[in-house]
JSON list of C-alpha atoms in Angstrom, two decimals:
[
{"chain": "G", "resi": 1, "resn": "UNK", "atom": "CA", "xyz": [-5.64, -81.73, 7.65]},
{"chain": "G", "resi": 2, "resn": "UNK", "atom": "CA", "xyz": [-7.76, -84.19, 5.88]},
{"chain": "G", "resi": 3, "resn": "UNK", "atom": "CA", "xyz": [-10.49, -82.43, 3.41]},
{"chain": "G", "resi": 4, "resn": "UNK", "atom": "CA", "xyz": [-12.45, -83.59, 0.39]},
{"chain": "G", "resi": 5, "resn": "UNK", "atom": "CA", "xyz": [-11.55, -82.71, -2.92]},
{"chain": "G", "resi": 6, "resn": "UNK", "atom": "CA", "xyz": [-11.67, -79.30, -3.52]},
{"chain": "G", "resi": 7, "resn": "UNK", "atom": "CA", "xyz": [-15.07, -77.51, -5.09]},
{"chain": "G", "resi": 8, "resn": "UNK", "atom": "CA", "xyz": [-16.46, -81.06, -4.27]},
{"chain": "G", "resi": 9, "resn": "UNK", "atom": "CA", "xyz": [-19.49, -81.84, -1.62]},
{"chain": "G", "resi": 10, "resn": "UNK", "atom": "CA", "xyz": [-19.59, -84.85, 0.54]},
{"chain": "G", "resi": 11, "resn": "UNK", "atom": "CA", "xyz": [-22.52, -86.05, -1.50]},
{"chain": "G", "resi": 12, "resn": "UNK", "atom": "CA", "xyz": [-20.70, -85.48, -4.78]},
{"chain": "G", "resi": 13, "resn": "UNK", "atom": "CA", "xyz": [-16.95, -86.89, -3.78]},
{"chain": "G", "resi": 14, "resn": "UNK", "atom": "CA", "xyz": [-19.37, -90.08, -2.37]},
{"chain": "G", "resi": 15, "resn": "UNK", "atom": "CA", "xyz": [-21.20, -90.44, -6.03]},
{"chain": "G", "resi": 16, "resn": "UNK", "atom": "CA", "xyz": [-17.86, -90.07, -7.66]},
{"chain": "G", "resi": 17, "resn": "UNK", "atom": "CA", "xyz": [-16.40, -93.00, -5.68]},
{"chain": "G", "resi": 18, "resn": "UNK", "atom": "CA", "xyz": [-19.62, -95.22, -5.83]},
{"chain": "G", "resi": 19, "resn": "UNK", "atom": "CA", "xyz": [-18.55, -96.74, -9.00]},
{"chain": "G", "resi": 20, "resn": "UNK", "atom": "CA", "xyz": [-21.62, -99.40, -9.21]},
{"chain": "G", "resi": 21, "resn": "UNK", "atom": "CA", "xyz": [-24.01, -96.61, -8.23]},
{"chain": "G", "resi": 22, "resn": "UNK", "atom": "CA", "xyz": [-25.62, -98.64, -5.59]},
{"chain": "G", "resi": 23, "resn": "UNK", "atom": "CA", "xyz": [-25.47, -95.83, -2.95]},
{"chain": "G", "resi": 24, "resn": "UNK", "atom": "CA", "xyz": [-23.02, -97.62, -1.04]},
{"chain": "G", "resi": 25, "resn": "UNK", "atom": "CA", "xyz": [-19.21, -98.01, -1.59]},
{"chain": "G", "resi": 26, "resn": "UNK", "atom": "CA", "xyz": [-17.03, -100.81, -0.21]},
{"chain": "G", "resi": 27, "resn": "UNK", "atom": "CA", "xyz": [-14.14, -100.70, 1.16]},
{"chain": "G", "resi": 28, "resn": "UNK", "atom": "CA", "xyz": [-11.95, -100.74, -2.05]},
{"chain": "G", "resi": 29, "resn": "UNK", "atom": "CA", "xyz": [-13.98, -98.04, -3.46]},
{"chain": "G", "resi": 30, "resn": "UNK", "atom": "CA", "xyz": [-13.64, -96.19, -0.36]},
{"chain": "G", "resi": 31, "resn": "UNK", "atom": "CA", "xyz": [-9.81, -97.01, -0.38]},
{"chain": "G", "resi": 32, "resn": "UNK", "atom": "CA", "xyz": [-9.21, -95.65, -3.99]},
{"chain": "G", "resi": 33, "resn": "UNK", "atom": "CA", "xyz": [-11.68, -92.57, -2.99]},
{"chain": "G", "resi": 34, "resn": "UNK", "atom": "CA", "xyz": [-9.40, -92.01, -0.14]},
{"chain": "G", "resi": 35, "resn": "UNK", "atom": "CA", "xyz": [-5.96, -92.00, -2.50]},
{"chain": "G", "resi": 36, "resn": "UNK", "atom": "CA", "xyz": [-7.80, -89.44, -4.71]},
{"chain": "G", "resi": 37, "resn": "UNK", "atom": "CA", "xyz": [-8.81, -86.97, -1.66]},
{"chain": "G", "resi": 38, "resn": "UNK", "atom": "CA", "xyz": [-5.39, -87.45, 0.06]},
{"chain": "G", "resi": 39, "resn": "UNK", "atom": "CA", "xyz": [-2.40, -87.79, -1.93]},
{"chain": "G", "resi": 40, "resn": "UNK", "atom": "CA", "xyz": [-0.27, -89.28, 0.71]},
{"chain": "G", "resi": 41, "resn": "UNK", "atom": "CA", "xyz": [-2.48, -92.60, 1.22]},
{"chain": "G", "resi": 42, "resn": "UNK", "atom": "CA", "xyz": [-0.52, -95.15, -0.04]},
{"chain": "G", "resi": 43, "resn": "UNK", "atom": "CA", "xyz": [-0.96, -98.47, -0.32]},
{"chain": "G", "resi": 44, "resn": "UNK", "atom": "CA", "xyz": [0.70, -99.57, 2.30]},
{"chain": "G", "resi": 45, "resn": "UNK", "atom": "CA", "xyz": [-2.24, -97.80, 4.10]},
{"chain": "G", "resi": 46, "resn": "UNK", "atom": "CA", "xyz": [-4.55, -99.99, 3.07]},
{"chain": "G", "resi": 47, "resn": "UNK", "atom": "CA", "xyz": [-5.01, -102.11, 6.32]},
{"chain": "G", "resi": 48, "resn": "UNK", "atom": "CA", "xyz": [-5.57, -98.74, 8.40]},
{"chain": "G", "resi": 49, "resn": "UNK", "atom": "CA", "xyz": [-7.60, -97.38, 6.03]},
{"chain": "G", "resi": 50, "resn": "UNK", "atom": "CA", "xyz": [-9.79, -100.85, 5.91]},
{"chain": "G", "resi": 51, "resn": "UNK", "atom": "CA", "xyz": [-10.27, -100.76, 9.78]},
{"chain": "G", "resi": 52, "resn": "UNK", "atom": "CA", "xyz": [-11.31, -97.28, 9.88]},
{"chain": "G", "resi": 53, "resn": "UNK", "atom": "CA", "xyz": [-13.45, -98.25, 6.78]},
{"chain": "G", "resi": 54, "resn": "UNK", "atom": "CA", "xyz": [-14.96, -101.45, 8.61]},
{"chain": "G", "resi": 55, "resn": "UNK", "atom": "CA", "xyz": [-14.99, -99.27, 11.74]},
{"chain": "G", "resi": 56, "resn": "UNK", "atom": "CA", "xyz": [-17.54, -96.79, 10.00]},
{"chain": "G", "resi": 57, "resn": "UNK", "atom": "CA", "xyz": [-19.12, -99.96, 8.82]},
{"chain": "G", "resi": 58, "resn": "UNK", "atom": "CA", "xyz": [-21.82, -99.66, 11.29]},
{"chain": "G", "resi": 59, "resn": "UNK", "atom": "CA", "xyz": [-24.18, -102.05, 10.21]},
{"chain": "G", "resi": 60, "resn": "UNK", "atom": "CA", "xyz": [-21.77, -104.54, 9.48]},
{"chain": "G", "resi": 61, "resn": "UNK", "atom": "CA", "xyz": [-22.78, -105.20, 5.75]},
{"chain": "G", "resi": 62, "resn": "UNK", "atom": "CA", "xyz": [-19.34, -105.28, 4.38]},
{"chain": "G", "resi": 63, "resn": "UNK", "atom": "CA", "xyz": [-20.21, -101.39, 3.03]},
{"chain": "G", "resi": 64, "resn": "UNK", "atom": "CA", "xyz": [-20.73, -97.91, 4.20]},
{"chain": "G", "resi": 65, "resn": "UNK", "atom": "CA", "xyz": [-23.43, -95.58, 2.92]},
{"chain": "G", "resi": 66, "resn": "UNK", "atom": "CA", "xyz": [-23.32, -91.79, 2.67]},
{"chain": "G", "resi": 67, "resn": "UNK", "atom": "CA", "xyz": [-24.43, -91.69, 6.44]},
{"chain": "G", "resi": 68, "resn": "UNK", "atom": "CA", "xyz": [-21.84, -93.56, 7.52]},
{"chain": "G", "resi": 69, "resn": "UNK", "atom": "CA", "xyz": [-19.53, -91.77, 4.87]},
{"chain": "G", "resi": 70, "resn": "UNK", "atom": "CA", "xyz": [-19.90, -88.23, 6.03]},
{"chain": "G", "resi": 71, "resn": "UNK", "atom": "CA", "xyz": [-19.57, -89.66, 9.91]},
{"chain": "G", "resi": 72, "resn": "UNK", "atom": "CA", "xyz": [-16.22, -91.02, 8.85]},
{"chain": "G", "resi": 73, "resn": "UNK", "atom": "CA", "xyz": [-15.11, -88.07, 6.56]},
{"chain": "G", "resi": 74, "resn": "UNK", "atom": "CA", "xyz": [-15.76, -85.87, 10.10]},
{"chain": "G", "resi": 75, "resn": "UNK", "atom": "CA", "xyz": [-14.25, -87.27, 12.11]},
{"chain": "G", "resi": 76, "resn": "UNK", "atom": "CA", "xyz": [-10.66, -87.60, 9.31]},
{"chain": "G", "resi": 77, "resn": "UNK", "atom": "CA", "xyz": [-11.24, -83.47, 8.98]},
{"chain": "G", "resi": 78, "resn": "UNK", "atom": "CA", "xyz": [-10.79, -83.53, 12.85]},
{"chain": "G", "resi": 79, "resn": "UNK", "atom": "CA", "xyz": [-6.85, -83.31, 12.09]},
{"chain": "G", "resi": 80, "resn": "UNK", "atom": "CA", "xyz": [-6.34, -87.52, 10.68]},
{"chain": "G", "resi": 81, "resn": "UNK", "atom": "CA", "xyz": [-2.67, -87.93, 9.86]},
{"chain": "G", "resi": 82, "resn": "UNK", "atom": "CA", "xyz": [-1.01, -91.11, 9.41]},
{"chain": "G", "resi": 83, "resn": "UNK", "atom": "CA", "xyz": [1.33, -90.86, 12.80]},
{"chain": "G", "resi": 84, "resn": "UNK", "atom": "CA", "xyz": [0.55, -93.89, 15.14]},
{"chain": "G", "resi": 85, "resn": "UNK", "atom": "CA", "xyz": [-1.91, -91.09, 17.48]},
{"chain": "G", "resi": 86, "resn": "UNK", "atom": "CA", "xyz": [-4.34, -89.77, 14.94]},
{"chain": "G", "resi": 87, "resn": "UNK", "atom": "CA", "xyz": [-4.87, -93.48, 13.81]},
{"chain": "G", "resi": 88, "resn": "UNK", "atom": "CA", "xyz": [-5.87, -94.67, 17.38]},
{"chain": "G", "resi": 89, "resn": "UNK", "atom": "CA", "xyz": [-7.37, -91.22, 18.21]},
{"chain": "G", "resi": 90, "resn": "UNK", "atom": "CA", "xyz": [-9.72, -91.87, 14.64]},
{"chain": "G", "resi": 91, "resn": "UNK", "atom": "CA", "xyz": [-10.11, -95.49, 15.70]},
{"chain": "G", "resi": 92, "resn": "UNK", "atom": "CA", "xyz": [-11.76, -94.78, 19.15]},
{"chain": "G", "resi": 93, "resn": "UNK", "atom": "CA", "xyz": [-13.72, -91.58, 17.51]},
{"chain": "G", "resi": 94, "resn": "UNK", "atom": "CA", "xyz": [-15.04, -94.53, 15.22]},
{"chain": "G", "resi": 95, "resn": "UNK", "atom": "CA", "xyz": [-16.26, -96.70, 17.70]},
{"chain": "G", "resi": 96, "resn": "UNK", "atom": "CA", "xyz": [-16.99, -93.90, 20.21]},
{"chain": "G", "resi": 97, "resn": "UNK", "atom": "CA", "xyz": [-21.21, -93.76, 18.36]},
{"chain": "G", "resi": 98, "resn": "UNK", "atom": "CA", "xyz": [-22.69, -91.72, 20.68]},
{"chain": "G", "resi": 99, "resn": "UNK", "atom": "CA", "xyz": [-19.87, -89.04, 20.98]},
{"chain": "G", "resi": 100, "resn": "UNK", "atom": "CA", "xyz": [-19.95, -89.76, 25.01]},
{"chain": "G", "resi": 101, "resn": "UNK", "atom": "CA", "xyz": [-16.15, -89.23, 25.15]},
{"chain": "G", "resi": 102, "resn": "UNK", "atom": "CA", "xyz": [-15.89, -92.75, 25.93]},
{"chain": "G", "resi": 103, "resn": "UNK", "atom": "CA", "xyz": [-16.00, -96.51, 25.26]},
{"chain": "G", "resi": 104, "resn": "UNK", "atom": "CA", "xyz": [-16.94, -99.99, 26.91]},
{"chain": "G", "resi": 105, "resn": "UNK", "atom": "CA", "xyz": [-17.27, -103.68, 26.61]},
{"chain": "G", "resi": 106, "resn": "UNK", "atom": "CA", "xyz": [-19.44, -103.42, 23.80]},
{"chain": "G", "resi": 107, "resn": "UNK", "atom": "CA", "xyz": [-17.08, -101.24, 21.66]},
{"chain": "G", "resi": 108, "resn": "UNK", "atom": "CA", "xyz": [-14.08, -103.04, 22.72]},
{"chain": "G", "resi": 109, "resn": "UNK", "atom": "CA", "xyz": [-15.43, -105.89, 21.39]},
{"chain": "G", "resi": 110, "resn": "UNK", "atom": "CA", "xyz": [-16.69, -104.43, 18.11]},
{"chain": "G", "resi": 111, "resn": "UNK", "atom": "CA", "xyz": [-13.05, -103.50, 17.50]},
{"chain": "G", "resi": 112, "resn": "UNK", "atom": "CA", "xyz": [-11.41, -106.86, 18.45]},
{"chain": "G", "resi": 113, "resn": "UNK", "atom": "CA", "xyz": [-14.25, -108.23, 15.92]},
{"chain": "G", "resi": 114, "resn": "UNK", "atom": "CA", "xyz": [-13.29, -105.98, 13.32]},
{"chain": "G", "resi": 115, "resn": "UNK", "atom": "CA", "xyz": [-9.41, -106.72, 14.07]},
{"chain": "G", "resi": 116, "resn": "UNK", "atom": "CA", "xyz": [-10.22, -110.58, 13.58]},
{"chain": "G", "resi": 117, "resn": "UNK", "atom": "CA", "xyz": [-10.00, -111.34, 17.08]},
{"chain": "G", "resi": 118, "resn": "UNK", "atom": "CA", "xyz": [-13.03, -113.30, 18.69]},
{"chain": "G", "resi": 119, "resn": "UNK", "atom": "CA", "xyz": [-12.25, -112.97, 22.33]},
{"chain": "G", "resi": 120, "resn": "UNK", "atom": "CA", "xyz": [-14.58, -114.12, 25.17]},
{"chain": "G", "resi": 121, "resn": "UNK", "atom": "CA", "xyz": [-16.40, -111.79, 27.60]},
{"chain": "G", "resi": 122, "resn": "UNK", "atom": "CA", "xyz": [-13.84, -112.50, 30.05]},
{"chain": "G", "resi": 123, "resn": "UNK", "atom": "CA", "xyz": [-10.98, -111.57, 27.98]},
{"chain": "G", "resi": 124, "resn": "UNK", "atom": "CA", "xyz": [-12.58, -108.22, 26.76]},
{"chain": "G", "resi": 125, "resn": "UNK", "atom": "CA", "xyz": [-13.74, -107.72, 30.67]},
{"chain": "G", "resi": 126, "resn": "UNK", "atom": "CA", "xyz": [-9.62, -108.51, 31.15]},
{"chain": "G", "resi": 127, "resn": "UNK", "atom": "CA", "xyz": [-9.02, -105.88, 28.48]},
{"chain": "G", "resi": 128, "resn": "UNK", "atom": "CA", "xyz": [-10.99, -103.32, 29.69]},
{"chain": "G", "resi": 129, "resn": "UNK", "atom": "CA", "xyz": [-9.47, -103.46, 33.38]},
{"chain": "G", "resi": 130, "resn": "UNK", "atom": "CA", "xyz": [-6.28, -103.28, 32.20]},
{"chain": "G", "resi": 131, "resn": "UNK", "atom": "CA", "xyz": [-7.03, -99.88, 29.79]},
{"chain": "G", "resi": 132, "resn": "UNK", "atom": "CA", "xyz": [-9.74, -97.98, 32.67]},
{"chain": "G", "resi": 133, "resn": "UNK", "atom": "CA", "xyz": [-7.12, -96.47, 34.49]},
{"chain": "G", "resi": 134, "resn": "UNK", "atom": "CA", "xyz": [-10.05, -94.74, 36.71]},
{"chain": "G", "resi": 135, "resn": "UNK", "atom": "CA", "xyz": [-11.73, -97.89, 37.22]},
{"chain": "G", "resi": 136, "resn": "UNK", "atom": "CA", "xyz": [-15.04, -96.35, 35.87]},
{"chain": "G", "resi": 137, "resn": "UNK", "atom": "CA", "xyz": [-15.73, -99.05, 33.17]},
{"chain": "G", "resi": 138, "resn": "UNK", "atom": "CA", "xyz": [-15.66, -96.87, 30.83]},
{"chain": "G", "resi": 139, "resn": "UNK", "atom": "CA", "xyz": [-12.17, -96.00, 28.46]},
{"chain": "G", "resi": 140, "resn": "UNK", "atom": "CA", "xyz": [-11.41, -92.45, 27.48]},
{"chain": "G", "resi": 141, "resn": "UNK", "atom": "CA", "xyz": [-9.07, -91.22, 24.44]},
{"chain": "G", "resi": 142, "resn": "UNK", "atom": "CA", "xyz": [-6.72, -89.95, 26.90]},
{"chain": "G", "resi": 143, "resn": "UNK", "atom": "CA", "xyz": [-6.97, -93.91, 28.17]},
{"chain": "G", "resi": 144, "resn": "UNK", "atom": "CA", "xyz": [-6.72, -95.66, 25.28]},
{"chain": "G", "resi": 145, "resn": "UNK", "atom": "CA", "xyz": [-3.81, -93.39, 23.76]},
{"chain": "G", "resi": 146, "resn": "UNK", "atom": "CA", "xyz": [-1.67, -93.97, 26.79]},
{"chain": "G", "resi": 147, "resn": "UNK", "atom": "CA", "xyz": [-2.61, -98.27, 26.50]},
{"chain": "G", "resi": 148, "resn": "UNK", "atom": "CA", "xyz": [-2.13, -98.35, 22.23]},
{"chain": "G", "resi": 149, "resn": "UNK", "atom": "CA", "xyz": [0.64, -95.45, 22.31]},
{"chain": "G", "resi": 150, "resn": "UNK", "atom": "CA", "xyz": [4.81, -96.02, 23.48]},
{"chain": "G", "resi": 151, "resn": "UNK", "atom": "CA", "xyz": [5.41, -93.84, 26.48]},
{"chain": "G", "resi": 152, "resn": "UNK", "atom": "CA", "xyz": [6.57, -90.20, 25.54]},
{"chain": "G", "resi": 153, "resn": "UNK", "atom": "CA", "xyz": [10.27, -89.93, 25.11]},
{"chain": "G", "resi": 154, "resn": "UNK", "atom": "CA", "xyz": [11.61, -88.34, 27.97]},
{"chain": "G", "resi": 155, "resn": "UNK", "atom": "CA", "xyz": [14.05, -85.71, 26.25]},
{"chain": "G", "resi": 156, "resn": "UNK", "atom": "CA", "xyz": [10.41, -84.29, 24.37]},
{"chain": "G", "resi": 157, "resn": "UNK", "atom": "CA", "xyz": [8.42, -81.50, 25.83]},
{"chain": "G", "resi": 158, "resn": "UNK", "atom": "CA", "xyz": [4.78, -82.54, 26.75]},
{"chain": "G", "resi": 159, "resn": "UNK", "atom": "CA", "xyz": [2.80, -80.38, 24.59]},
{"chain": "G", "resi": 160, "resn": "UNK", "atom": "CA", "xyz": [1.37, -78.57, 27.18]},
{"chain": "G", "resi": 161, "resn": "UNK", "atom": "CA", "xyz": [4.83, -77.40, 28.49]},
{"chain": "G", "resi": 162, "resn": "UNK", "atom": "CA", "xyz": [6.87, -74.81, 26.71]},
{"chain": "G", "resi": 163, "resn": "UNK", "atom": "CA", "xyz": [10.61, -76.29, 26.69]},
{"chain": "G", "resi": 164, "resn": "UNK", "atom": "CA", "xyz": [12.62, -73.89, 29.21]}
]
């Protein structure tokens, strides 16, 4: 489970890693910040950790303030691992703002912007067809795990099945 440092407040752990004191941190502030408060970051995390970063990035101004910090730090001490699910499960909590359960064109297209993909209307209309599986126009996690994640081995217990 993801945590701050210990004996440390969000407000404190965000001063700490605001190393130009501006009361914002950018996303290689944020980065090393992360490495301290979780010891298995690495950097070959980097580009995860920058999407969830730019993700959380809510204004778009290329930095995150201590709003937007503690939003993001949440939603990591929801159970944020580094397997392929809790980074797509953090992902969608990201760009799921109003905590609906939920996302639509507008989000999907917030994420292909942050992922450096300018798609048309059309294409994130396409998108979104091909995720909804209930048609509603609207993705759910449970939806956009089974798009972004490979189909469950079929020798592995569903984990709401005991094995027999």
């Amino acid at each position: 489970m993801a945590e701050k440092p210990p004996g440390r407040t969000i407000e404190e752990f965000f001063a700490d890693i605001d190393t130009n004191k501006t009361g914002k941190v950018n996303a290689d502030e944020y980065f090393e910040g992360v490495k301290m408060w979780r010891r298995d970051i690495v950097e070959s995390d980097k580009a995860s950790q920058t999407l969830l970063f730019n993700l959380a990035d809510l204004d778009d101004d290329g930095e995150i303030d201590i709003r937007q910090f503690a939003r993001l730090m949440a939603i990591l001490n929801k159970g944020f691992g580094k397997d392929a699910k809790s980074v797509f499960t953090t992902v969608f909590l990201l760009l799921d703002i109003h905590d609906k359960g939920k996302i639509g064109e507008k989000e999907l297209a917030r994420l292909m912007k942050k992922m450096g993909k300018d798609l048309k209307n059309e294409e994130i209309e396409s998108f979104l067809d091909s995720v909804d599986g209930d048609l509603d126009g609207y993705i759910t996690l449970q939806e956009f795990l089974k798009f972004f994640l490979p189909p469950q081995d079929k020798n592995t217990v569903p984990s709401n099945k005991k094995a027999e």
